[in-house]
PDB file of C-alpha atoms in Angstrom:
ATOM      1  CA  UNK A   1     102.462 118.706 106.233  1.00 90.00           C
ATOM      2  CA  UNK A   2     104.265 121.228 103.488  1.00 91.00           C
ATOM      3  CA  UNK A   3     107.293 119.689 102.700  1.00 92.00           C
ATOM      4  CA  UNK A   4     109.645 121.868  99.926  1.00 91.00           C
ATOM      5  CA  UNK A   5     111.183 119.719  97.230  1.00 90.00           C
ATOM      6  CA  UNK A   6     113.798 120.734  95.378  1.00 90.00           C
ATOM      7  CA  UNK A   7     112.304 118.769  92.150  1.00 89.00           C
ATOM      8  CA  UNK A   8     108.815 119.591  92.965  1.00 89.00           C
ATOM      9  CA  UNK A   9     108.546 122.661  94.501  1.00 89.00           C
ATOM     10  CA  UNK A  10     106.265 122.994  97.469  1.00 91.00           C
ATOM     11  CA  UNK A  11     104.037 120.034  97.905  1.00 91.00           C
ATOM     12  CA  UNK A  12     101.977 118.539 100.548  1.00 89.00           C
ATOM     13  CA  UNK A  13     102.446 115.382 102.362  1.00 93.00           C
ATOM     14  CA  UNK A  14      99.648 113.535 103.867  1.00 93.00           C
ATOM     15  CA  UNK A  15     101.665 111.551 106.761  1.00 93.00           C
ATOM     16  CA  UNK A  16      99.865 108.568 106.593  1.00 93.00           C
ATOM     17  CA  UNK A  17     100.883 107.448 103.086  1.00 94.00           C
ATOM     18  CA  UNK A  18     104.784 107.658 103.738  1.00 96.00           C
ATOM     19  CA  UNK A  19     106.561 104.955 102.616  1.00 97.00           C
ATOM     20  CA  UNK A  20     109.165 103.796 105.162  1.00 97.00           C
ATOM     21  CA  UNK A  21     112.848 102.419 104.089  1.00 97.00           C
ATOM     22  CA  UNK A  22     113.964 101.446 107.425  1.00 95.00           C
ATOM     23  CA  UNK A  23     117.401 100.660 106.018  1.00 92.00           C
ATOM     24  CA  UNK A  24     117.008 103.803 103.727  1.00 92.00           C
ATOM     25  CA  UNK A  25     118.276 102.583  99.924  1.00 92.00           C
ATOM     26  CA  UNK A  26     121.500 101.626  99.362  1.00 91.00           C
ATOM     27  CA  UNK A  27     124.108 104.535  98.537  1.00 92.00           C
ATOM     28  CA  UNK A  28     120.780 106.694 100.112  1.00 94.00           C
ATOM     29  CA  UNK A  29     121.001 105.081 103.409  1.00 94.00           C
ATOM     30  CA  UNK A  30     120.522 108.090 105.667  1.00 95.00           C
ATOM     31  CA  UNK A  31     117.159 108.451 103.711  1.00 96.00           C
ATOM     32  CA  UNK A  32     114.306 106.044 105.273  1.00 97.00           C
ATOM     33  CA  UNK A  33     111.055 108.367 104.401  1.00 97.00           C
ATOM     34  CA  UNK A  34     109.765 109.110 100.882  1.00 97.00           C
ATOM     35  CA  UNK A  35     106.809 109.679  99.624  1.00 96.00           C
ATOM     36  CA  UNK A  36     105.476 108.778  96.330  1.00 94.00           C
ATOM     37  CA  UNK A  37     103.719 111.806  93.518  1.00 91.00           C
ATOM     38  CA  UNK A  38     102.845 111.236  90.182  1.00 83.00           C
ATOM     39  CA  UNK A  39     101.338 113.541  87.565  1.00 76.00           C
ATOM     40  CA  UNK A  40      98.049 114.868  88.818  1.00 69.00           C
ATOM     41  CA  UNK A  41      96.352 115.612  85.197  1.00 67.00           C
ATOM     42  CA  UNK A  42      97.121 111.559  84.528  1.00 64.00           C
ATOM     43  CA  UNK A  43      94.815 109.612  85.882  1.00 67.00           C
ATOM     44  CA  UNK A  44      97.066 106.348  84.681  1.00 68.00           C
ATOM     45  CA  UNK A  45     100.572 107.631  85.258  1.00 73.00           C
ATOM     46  CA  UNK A  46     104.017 106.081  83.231  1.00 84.00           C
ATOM     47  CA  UNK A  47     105.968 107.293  86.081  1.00 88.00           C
ATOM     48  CA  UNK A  48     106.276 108.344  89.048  1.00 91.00           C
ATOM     49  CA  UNK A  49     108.690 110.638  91.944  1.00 94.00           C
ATOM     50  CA  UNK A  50     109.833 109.273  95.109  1.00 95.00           C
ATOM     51  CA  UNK A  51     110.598 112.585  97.616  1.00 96.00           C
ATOM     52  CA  UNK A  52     112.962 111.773 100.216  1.00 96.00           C
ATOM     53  CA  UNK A  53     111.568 113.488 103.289  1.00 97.00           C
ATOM     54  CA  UNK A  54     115.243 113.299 104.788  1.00 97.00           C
ATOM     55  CA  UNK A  55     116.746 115.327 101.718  1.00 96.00           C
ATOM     56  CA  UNK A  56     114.988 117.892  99.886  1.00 95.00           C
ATOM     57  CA  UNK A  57     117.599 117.424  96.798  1.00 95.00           C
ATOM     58  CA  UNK A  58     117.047 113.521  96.573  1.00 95.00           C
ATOM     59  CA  UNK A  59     114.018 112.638  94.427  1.00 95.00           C
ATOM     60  CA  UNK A  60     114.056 109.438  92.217  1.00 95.00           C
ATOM     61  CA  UNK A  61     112.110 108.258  89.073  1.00 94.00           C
ATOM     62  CA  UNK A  62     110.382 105.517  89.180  1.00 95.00           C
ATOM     63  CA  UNK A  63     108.006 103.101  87.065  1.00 94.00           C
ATOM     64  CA  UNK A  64     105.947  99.733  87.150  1.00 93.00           C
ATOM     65  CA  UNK A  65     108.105  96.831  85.333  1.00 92.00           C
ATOM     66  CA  UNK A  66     105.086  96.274  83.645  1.00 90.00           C
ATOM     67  CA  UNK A  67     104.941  99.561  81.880  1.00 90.00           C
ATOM     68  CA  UNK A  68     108.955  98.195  80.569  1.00 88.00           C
ATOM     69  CA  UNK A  69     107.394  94.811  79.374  1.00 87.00           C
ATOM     70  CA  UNK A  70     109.016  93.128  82.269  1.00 87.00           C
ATOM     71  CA  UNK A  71     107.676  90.419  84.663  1.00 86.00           C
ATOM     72  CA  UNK A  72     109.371  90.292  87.977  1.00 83.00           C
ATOM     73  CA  UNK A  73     108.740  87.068  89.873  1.00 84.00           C
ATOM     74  CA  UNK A  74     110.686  87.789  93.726  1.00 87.00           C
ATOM     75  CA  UNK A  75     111.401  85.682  95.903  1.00 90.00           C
ATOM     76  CA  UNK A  76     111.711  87.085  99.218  1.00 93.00           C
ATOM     77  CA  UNK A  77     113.243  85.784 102.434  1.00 94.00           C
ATOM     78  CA  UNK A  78     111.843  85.452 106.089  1.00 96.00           C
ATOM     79  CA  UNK A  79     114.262  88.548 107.258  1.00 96.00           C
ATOM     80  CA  UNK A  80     112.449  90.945 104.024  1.00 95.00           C
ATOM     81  CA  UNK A  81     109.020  89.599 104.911  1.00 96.00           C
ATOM     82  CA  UNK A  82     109.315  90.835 108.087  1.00 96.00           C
ATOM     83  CA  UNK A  83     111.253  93.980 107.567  1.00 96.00           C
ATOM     84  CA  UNK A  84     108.152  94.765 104.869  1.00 97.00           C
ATOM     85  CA  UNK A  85     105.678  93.476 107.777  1.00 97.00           C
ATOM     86  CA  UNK A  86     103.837  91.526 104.459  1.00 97.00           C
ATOM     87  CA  UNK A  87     100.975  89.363 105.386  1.00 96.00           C
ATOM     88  CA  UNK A  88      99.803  89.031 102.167  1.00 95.00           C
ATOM     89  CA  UNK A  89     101.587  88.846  99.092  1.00 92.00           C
ATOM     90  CA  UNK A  90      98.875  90.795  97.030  1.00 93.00           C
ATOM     91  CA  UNK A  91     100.060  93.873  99.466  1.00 96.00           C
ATOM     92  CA  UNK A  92     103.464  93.883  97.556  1.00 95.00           C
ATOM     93  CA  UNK A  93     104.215  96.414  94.490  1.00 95.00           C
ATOM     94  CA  UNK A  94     107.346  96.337  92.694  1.00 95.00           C
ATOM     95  CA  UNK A  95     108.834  99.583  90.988  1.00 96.00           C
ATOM     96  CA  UNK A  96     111.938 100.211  88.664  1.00 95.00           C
ATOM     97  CA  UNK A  97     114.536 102.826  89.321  1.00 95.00           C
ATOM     98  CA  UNK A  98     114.679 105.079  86.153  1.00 93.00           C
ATOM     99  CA  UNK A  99     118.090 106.919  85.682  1.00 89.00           C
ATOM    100  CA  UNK A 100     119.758 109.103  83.006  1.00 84.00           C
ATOM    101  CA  UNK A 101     123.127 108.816  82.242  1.00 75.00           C
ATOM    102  CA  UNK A 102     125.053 112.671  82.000  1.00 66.00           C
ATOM    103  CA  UNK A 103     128.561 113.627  81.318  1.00 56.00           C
ATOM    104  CA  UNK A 104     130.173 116.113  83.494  1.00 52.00           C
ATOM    105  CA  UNK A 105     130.360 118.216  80.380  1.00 50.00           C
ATOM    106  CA  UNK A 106     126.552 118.322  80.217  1.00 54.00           C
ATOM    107  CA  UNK A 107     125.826 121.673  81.905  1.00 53.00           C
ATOM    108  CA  UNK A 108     121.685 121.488  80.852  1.00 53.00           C
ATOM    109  CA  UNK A 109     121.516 118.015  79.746  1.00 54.00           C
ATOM    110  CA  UNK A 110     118.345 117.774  77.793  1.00 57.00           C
ATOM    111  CA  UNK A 111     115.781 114.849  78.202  1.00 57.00           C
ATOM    112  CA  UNK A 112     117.334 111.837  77.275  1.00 64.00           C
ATOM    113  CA  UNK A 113     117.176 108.462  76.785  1.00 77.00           C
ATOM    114  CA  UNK A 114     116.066 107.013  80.445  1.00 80.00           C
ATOM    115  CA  UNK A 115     117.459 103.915  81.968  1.00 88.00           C
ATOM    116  CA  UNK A 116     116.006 101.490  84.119  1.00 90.00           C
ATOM    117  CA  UNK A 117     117.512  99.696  86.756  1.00 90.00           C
ATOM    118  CA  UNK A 118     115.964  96.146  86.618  1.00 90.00           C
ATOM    119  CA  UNK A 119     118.710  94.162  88.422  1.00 91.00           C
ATOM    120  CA  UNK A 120     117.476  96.592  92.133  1.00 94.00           C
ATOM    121  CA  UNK A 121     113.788  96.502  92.307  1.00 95.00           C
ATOM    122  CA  UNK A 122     112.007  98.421  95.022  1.00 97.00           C
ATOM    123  CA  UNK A 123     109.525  96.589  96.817  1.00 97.00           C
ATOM    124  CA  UNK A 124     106.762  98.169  98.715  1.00 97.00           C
ATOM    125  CA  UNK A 125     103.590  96.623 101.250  1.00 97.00           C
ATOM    126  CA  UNK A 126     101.234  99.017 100.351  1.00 94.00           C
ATOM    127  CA  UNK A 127      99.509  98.062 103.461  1.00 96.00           C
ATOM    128  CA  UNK A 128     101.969  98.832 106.526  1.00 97.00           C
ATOM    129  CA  UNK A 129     104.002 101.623 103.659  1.00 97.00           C
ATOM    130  CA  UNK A 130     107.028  99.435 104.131  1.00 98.00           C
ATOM    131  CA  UNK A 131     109.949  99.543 101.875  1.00 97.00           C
ATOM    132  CA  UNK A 132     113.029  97.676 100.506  1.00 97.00           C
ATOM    133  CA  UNK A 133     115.346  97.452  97.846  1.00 96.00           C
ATOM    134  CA  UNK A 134     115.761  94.281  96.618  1.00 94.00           C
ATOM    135  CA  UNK A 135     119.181  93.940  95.288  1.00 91.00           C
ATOM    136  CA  UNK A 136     121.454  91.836  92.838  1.00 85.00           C
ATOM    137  CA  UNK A 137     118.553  89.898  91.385  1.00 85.00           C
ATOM    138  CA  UNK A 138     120.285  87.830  88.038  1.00 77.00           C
ATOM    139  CA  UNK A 139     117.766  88.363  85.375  1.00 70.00           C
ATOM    140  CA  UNK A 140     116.283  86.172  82.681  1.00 65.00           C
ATOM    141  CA  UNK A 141     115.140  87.739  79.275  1.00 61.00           C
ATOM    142  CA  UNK A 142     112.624  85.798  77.746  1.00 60.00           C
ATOM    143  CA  UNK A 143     112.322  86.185  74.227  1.00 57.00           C
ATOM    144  CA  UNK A 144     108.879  85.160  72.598  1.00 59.00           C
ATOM    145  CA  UNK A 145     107.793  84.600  68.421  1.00 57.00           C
ATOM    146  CA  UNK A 146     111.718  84.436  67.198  1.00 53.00           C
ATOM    147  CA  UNK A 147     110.964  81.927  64.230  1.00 53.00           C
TER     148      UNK A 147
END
């Protein structure tokens, strides 16, 4: 299907590789579909766009932790095993929220310094295209070599 993005312009969705957010993401509840796009002249990508398919305007930046130098080890409860329908842990990807901060005087802010929102991980079965955000996770920085 042609779905128009207002990020990405025209683009088409094959409908067997949306992801599903049954409980959308929070503050983006009413948005449960997205699909995921990345760079097409990269052929190992930094980042990538999730399109809602609910809202044309909504597309967010996101990255592997690993590509951040950070490890994620989730634990995940019965009710989020289910909701991602994950047999198989191996099935499970983890992406980072990128943002940019802007001041409401910024009419054309320019690229910026990005942020990444480790605390609210994204967790997908790449298998069943299942989604959730995994929220409020307290983080440990682990510092290595400091002598």
């Amino acid at each position: 299907m042609l779905f128009n993005s207002s990020q990405l312009g025209a683009v088409e969705v094959d409908e067997s590789t949306i992801i599903n957010f049954d409980q959308g993401i929070p503050a983006l509840e009413n948005c449960t579909q997205f699909k995921l796009f990345h760079n097409a002249d990269s052929n190992n990508p930094s980042v990538y766009w999730m399109q809602s398919l609910n809202d044309a305007a909504i597309t967010l930046s996101v990255t592997l932790p690993q590509q951040l130098g950070v490890r994620y080890e989730v634990e995940l409860n019965d009710e989020e095993v289910a909701r991602l329908q994950l047999s198989k842990p191996e099935d499970a990807v983890i992406l980072v929220l990128l943002y940019q901060e802007q001041s409401a005087a910024e009419a054309h802010p320019a690229l910026g310094e990005l942020k990444a929102n480790i605390r609210n991980p994204l967790v997908l079965n790449l298998a069943s295209r299942q989604g959730l955000q995994k929220t409020g996770l307290s983080c440990d920085i682990l510092m290595h070599n400091l002598s």
